[in-house]
Amino acid sequence: MSVLAANGHVIVCKEVNHNQLPSSSSGHHLPVPRSYGFDTVARKLTSSSRTPFLKAEAFWPDVSRPTSIEMEPITDCDQFDQILKQAQELSQPIVVDWMAAWCRKCIYLKPKLEKLAAEFDSKLKFYCVDVNKVPQALVKRGNVTKMPTIQVWKDGEMKEEVIGGHKAWLVIEEVREMIRKYV
């Protein structure tokens, strides 16, 4: 049995026999009465005891890594060229999310892509382009006709894209697979 605590930590509890307990255990093992209620009387159990134990473990997420990273907006062709040049010098791909402020799927997908950006934090950078706020020359350069469109660029050219008009979790999985090909 496992329980997800309100703060996002996972607490796992399971019943084990006394002889299954490790001899030098650092966890907490609690005697459990047969009724699985709370035992108000503390008992010292011996190795011959047949009373089951409840073993509890907790897992905390790695707080040293961010859970999401905001995508940097691209506003014009010159900035896009500079980003591509820098990525080429570092031999890293970049991910560009072509979106529009009025597009519901784009709005829904953006925080999920920012979580994905945290997953690949040290390997590549994520950028977003609002197609209504940039020159159309930039949109044509990306060869974008539908939104949201998520592209991987490497060595100054677009390598692969996912057009995200379907379910967000499917889009994220497709983008994750696409990224893994170039990282």
PDB file of C-alpha atoms in Angstrom:
ATOM      1  CA  MET A   1       0.000   0.000   0.000  1.00  0.00           C
ATOM      2  CA  SER A   2       1.299   3.505  -0.732  1.00  0.00           C
ATOM      3  CA  VAL A   3      -0.095   6.906   0.106  1.00  0.00           C
ATOM      4  CA  LEU A   4       0.664  10.227  -1.556  1.00  0.00           C
ATOM      5  CA  ALA A   5       0.889  12.827   1.164  1.00  0.00           C
ATOM      6  CA  ALA A   6      -0.588  16.318   0.685  1.00  0.00           C
ATOM      7  CA  ASN A   7       2.866  17.829   0.203  1.00  0.00           C
ATOM      8  CA  GLY A   8       3.793  15.560  -2.709  1.00  0.00           C
ATOM      9  CA  HIS A   9       5.878  13.065  -0.750  1.00  0.00           C
ATOM     10  CA  VAL A  10       5.235   9.376  -1.223  1.00  0.00           C
ATOM     11  CA  ILE A  11       4.836   7.286   1.879  1.00  0.00           C
ATOM     12  CA  VAL A  12       4.923   3.522   1.467  1.00  0.00           C
ATOM     13  CA  CYS A  13       3.614   1.206   4.158  1.00  0.00           C
ATOM     14  CA  LYS A  14       3.655  -2.559   4.023  1.00  0.00           C
ATOM     15  CA  GLU A  15       3.201  -5.412   6.453  1.00  0.00           C
ATOM     16  CA  VAL A  16       6.256  -7.587   6.972  1.00  0.00           C
ATOM     17  CA  ASN A  17       7.005 -10.529   9.255  1.00  0.00           C
ATOM     18  CA  HIS A  18       9.501 -10.073  12.040  1.00  0.00           C
ATOM     19  CA  ASN A  19      12.065 -12.340  10.325  1.00  0.00           C
ATOM     20  CA  GLN A  20      11.899 -10.183   7.149  1.00  0.00           C
ATOM     21  CA  LEU A  21      13.174  -7.112   8.969  1.00  0.00           C
ATOM     22  CA  PRO A  22      16.815  -6.235   8.346  1.00  0.00           C
ATOM     23  CA  SER A  23      19.059  -6.560  11.389  1.00  0.00           C
ATOM     24  CA  SER A  24      20.503  -3.059  11.054  1.00  0.00           C
ATOM     25  CA  SER A  25      17.478  -1.150   9.850  1.00  0.00           C
ATOM     26  CA  SER A  26      17.373   2.617   9.850  1.00  0.00           C
ATOM     27  CA  GLY A  27      13.622   2.817   9.139  1.00  0.00           C
ATOM     28  CA  HIS A  28      10.814   2.766  11.659  1.00  0.00           C
ATOM     29  CA  HIS A  29       8.994  -0.495  12.251  1.00  0.00           C
ATOM     30  CA  LEU A  30       5.778  -0.407  14.205  1.00  0.00           C
ATOM     31  CA  PRO A  31       3.959  -3.371  15.733  1.00  0.00           C
ATOM     32  CA  VAL A  32       0.503  -3.768  14.227  1.00  0.00           C
ATOM     33  CA  PRO A  33      -2.273  -5.489  16.134  1.00  0.00           C
ATOM     34  CA  ARG A  34      -4.319  -8.067  14.269  1.00  0.00           C
ATOM     35  CA  SER A  35      -7.172  -5.554  13.894  1.00  0.00           C
ATOM     36  CA  TYR A  36      -4.842  -3.004  12.208  1.00  0.00           C
ATOM     37  CA  GLY A  37      -6.048  -0.380  14.683  1.00  0.00           C
ATOM     38  CA  PHE A  38      -3.773   1.776  16.787  1.00  0.00           C
ATOM     39  CA  ASP A  39      -1.982  -0.004  19.594  1.00  0.00           C
ATOM     40  CA  THR A  40      -1.986   2.234  22.670  1.00  0.00           C
ATOM     41  CA  VAL A  41       0.264  -0.029  24.742  1.00  0.00           C
ATOM     42  CA  ALA A  42       3.905  -0.103  23.673  1.00  0.00           C
ATOM     43  CA  ARG A  43       5.215  -3.675  23.607  1.00  0.00           C
ATOM     44  CA  LYS A  44       8.759  -4.891  23.288  1.00  0.00           C
ATOM     45  CA  LEU A  45       8.762  -7.623  20.670  1.00  0.00           C
ATOM     46  CA  THR A  46      11.206 -10.463  20.577  1.00  0.00           C
ATOM     47  CA  SER A  47      12.450 -12.394  17.574  1.00  0.00           C
ATOM     48  CA  SER A  48      10.063 -15.218  18.441  1.00  0.00           C
ATOM     49  CA  SER A  49       7.049 -12.891  18.263  1.00  0.00           C
ATOM     50  CA  ARG A  50       4.530 -13.580  15.520  1.00  0.00           C
ATOM     51  CA  THR A  51       2.980 -10.086  15.586  1.00  0.00           C
ATOM     52  CA  PRO A  52       3.234  -8.533  12.103  1.00  0.00           C
ATOM     53  CA  PHE A  53       5.120  -5.292  11.658  1.00  0.00           C
ATOM     54  CA  LEU A  54       4.270  -2.256   9.584  1.00  0.00           C
ATOM     55  CA  LYS A  55       7.277  -0.912   7.716  1.00  0.00           C
ATOM     56  CA  ALA A  56       7.011   2.744   6.636  1.00  0.00           C
ATOM     57  CA  GLU A  57       9.263   4.468   4.111  1.00  0.00           C
ATOM     58  CA  ALA A  58       9.052   7.962   2.633  1.00  0.00           C
ATOM     59  CA  PHE A  59      10.456   9.265  -0.639  1.00  0.00           C
ATOM     60  CA  TRP A  60      11.018  12.964  -1.255  1.00  0.00           C
ATOM     61  CA  PRO A  61      11.482  14.482  -4.687  1.00  0.00           C
ATOM     62  CA  ASP A  62      14.894  15.866  -5.630  1.00  0.00           C
ATOM     63  CA  VAL A  63      14.532  19.526  -4.653  1.00  0.00           C
ATOM     64  CA  SER A  64      17.978  20.440  -5.972  1.00  0.00           C
ATOM     65  CA  ARG A  65      16.589  20.401  -9.539  1.00  0.00           C
ATOM     66  CA  PRO A  66      13.885  22.774 -10.772  1.00  0.00           C
ATOM     67  CA  THR A  67      10.488  21.274 -11.557  1.00  0.00           C
ATOM     68  CA  SER A  68       9.855  23.668 -14.444  1.00  0.00           C
ATOM     69  CA  ILE A  69      11.867  26.205 -16.420  1.00  0.00           C
ATOM     70  CA  GLU A  70      10.216  29.132 -18.145  1.00  0.00           C
ATOM     71  CA  MET A  71      10.788  29.147 -21.893  1.00  0.00           C
ATOM     72  CA  GLU A  72      12.677  32.167 -23.191  1.00  0.00           C
ATOM     73  CA  PRO A  73      10.662  34.150 -25.744  1.00  0.00           C
ATOM     74  CA  ILE A  74      12.087  34.865 -29.199  1.00  0.00           C
ATOM     75  CA  THR A  75      10.967  38.248 -30.531  1.00  0.00           C
ATOM     76  CA  ASP A  76      12.754  38.762 -33.869  1.00  0.00           C
ATOM     77  CA  CYS A  77      14.942  37.218 -36.580  1.00  0.00           C
ATOM     78  CA  ASP A  78      18.198  38.633 -35.202  1.00  0.00           C
ATOM     79  CA  GLN A  79      17.612  37.106 -31.769  1.00  0.00           C
ATOM     80  CA  PHE A  80      16.701  33.784 -33.415  1.00  0.00           C
ATOM     81  CA  ASP A  81      19.950  33.857 -35.445  1.00  0.00           C
ATOM     82  CA  GLN A  82      21.952  34.618 -32.300  1.00  0.00           C
ATOM     83  CA  ILE A  83      20.313  31.714 -30.425  1.00  0.00           C
ATOM     84  CA  LEU A  84      20.995  29.299 -33.302  1.00  0.00           C
ATOM     85  CA  LYS A  85      24.640  30.465 -33.501  1.00  0.00           C
ATOM     86  CA  GLN A  86      25.147  30.023 -29.760  1.00  0.00           C
ATOM     87  CA  ALA A  87      23.542  26.564 -29.800  1.00  0.00           C
ATOM     88  CA  GLN A  88      25.739  25.547 -32.729  1.00  0.00           C
ATOM     89  CA  GLU A  89      28.876  26.657 -30.857  1.00  0.00           C
ATOM     90  CA  LEU A  90      27.818  24.571 -27.857  1.00  0.00           C
ATOM     91  CA  SER A  91      26.803  21.637 -30.100  1.00  0.00           C
ATOM     92  CA  GLN A  92      23.422  21.606 -28.388  1.00  0.00           C
ATOM     93  CA  PRO A  93      19.990  21.374 -29.957  1.00  0.00           C
ATOM     94  CA  ILE A  94      17.234  23.829 -29.045  1.00  0.00           C
ATOM     95  CA  VAL A  95      13.488  23.341 -28.838  1.00  0.00           C
ATOM     96  CA  VAL A  96      11.227  26.057 -30.247  1.00  0.00           C
ATOM     97  CA  ASP A  97       7.526  26.189 -29.382  1.00  0.00           C
ATOM     98  CA  TRP A  98       5.649  28.167 -32.060  1.00  0.00           C
ATOM     99  CA  MET A  99       2.417  29.302 -30.435  1.00  0.00           C
ATOM    100  CA  ALA A 100      -0.207  32.029 -30.284  1.00  0.00           C
ATOM    101  CA  ALA A 101      -1.711  33.757 -27.257  1.00  0.00           C
ATOM    102  CA  TRP A 102      -5.258  32.993 -28.505  1.00  0.00           C
ATOM    103  CA  CYS A 103      -4.602  29.263 -29.092  1.00  0.00           C
ATOM    104  CA  ARG A 104      -6.106  27.170 -26.267  1.00  0.00           C
ATOM    105  CA  LYS A 105      -3.970  24.107 -27.006  1.00  0.00           C
ATOM    106  CA  CYS A 106      -0.851  26.298 -27.001  1.00  0.00           C
ATOM    107  CA  ILE A 107      -1.774  27.796 -23.625  1.00  0.00           C
ATOM    108  CA  TYR A 108      -2.502  24.359 -22.163  1.00  0.00           C
ATOM    109  CA  LEU A 109       0.718  22.855 -23.544  1.00  0.00           C
ATOM    110  CA  LYS A 110       3.129  25.598 -22.433  1.00  0.00           C
ATOM    111  CA  PRO A 111       3.422  24.626 -18.709  1.00  0.00           C
ATOM    112  CA  LYS A 112       3.860  20.987 -19.698  1.00  0.00           C
ATOM    113  CA  LEU A 113       6.709  21.950 -22.029  1.00  0.00           C
ATOM    114  CA  GLU A 114       8.251  24.006 -19.211  1.00  0.00           C
ATOM    115  CA  LYS A 115       8.242  20.887 -17.016  1.00  0.00           C
ATOM    116  CA  LEU A 116       9.872  18.991 -19.876  1.00  0.00           C
ATOM    117  CA  ALA A 117      12.465  21.788 -20.093  1.00  0.00           C
ATOM    118  CA  ALA A 118      13.408  21.079 -16.468  1.00  0.00           C
ATOM    119  CA  GLU A 119      13.834  17.408 -17.334  1.00  0.00           C
ATOM    120  CA  PHE A 120      16.423  18.263 -20.024  1.00  0.00           C
ATOM    121  CA  ASP A 121      17.816  21.324 -18.211  1.00  0.00           C
ATOM    122  CA  SER A 122      21.546  20.852 -18.813  1.00  0.00           C
ATOM    123  CA  LYS A 123      21.242  19.284 -22.278  1.00  0.00           C
ATOM    124  CA  LEU A 124      19.253  21.856 -24.280  1.00  0.00           C
ATOM    125  CA  LYS A 125      17.227  25.054 -24.022  1.00  0.00           C
ATOM    126  CA  PHE A 126      13.563  25.670 -24.731  1.00  0.00           C
ATOM    127  CA  TYR A 127      12.272  28.813 -26.471  1.00  0.00           C
ATOM    128  CA  CYS A 128       8.822  30.046 -27.456  1.00  0.00           C
ATOM    129  CA  VAL A 129       7.671  32.239 -30.314  1.00  0.00           C
ATOM    130  CA  ASP A 130       4.294  33.995 -30.288  1.00  0.00           C
ATOM    131  CA  VAL A 131       3.564  34.073 -34.027  1.00  0.00           C
ATOM    132  CA  ASN A 132       1.348  37.179 -33.654  1.00  0.00           C
ATOM    133  CA  LYS A 133       4.087  39.237 -31.996  1.00  0.00           C
ATOM    134  CA  VAL A 134       7.022  38.523 -34.333  1.00  0.00           C
ATOM    135  CA  PRO A 135       7.729  39.471 -37.946  1.00  0.00           C
ATOM    136  CA  GLN A 136       6.118  37.089 -40.440  1.00  0.00           C
ATOM    137  CA  ALA A 137       9.579  36.511 -41.942  1.00  0.00           C
ATOM    138  CA  LEU A 138      10.490  34.619 -38.765  1.00  0.00           C
ATOM    139  CA  VAL A 139       7.312  32.525 -38.929  1.00  0.00           C
ATOM    140  CA  LYS A 140       8.048  31.690 -42.580  1.00  0.00           C
ATOM    141  CA  ARG A 141      11.608  30.777 -41.681  1.00  0.00           C
ATOM    142  CA  GLY A 142      10.249  28.237 -39.200  1.00  0.00           C
ATOM    143  CA  ASN A 143       7.877  26.983 -41.914  1.00  0.00           C
ATOM    144  CA  VAL A 144       5.041  27.076 -39.384  1.00  0.00           C
ATOM    145  CA  THR A 145       1.478  26.675 -40.645  1.00  0.00           C
ATOM    146  CA  LYS A 146      -0.299  25.151 -37.610  1.00  0.00           C
ATOM    147  CA  MET A 147      -0.099  25.730 -33.903  1.00  0.00           C
ATOM    148  CA  PRO A 148       1.221  24.621 -31.594  1.00  0.00           C
ATOM    149  CA  THR A 149       4.283  23.438 -33.488  1.00  0.00           C
ATOM    150  CA  ILE A 150       7.272  22.235 -31.484  1.00  0.00           C
ATOM    151  CA  GLN A 151      10.547  21.967 -33.383  1.00  0.00           C
ATOM    152  CA  VAL A 152      14.048  20.723 -32.626  1.00  0.00           C
ATOM    153  CA  TRP A 153      16.789  22.810 -34.233  1.00  0.00           C
ATOM    154  CA  LYS A 154      20.385  21.625 -34.395  1.00  0.00           C
ATOM    155  CA  ASP A 155      23.391  22.904 -36.360  1.00  0.00           C
ATOM    156  CA  GLY A 156      21.384  25.914 -37.512  1.00  0.00           C
ATOM    157  CA  GLU A 157      18.569  23.981 -39.153  1.00  0.00           C
ATOM    158  CA  MET A 158      15.249  22.466 -38.196  1.00  0.00           C
ATOM    159  CA  LYS A 159      15.627  18.711 -37.735  1.00  0.00           C
ATOM    160  CA  GLU A 160      12.181  17.518 -36.665  1.00  0.00           C
ATOM    161  CA  GLU A 161       8.804  18.839 -35.510  1.00  0.00           C
ATOM    162  CA  VAL A 162       5.655  17.810 -33.692  1.00  0.00           C
ATOM    163  CA  ILE A 163       2.395  19.559 -34.497  1.00  0.00           C
ATOM    164  CA  GLY A 164       0.414  19.465 -31.291  1.00  0.00           C
ATOM    165  CA  GLY A 165      -3.250  19.474 -32.169  1.00  0.00           C
ATOM    166  CA  HIS A 166      -3.998  16.314 -30.153  1.00  0.00           C
ATOM    167  CA  LYS A 167      -3.924  15.364 -26.478  1.00  0.00           C
ATOM    168  CA  ALA A 168      -1.231  17.154 -24.445  1.00  0.00           C
ATOM    169  CA  TRP A 169       0.248  14.017 -22.843  1.00  0.00           C
ATOM    170  CA  LEU A 170       0.687  12.480 -26.315  1.00  0.00           C
ATOM    171  CA  VAL A 171       2.348  15.643 -27.603  1.00  0.00           C
ATOM    172  CA  ILE A 172       4.737  15.722 -24.638  1.00  0.00           C
ATOM    173  CA  GLU A 173       5.688  12.072 -25.182  1.00  0.00           C
ATOM    174  CA  GLU A 174       6.306  12.723 -28.894  1.00  0.00           C
ATOM    175  CA  VAL A 175       8.430  15.785 -28.056  1.00  0.00           C
ATOM    176  CA  ARG A 176      10.376  13.790 -25.437  1.00  0.00           C
ATOM    177  CA  GLU A 177      11.135  11.059 -28.005  1.00  0.00           C
ATOM    178  CA  MET A 178      12.095  13.687 -30.592  1.00  0.00           C
ATOM    179  CA  ILE A 179      14.487  15.367 -28.134  1.00  0.00           C
ATOM    180  CA  ARG A 180      16.145  12.071 -27.180  1.00  0.00           C
ATOM    181  CA  LYS A 181      17.139  11.540 -30.834  1.00  0.00           C
ATOM    182  CA  TYR A 182      19.215  14.727 -30.842  1.00  0.00           C
ATOM    183  CA  VAL A 183      20.585  14.919 -27.285  1.00  0.00           C
TER     184      VAL A 183
END
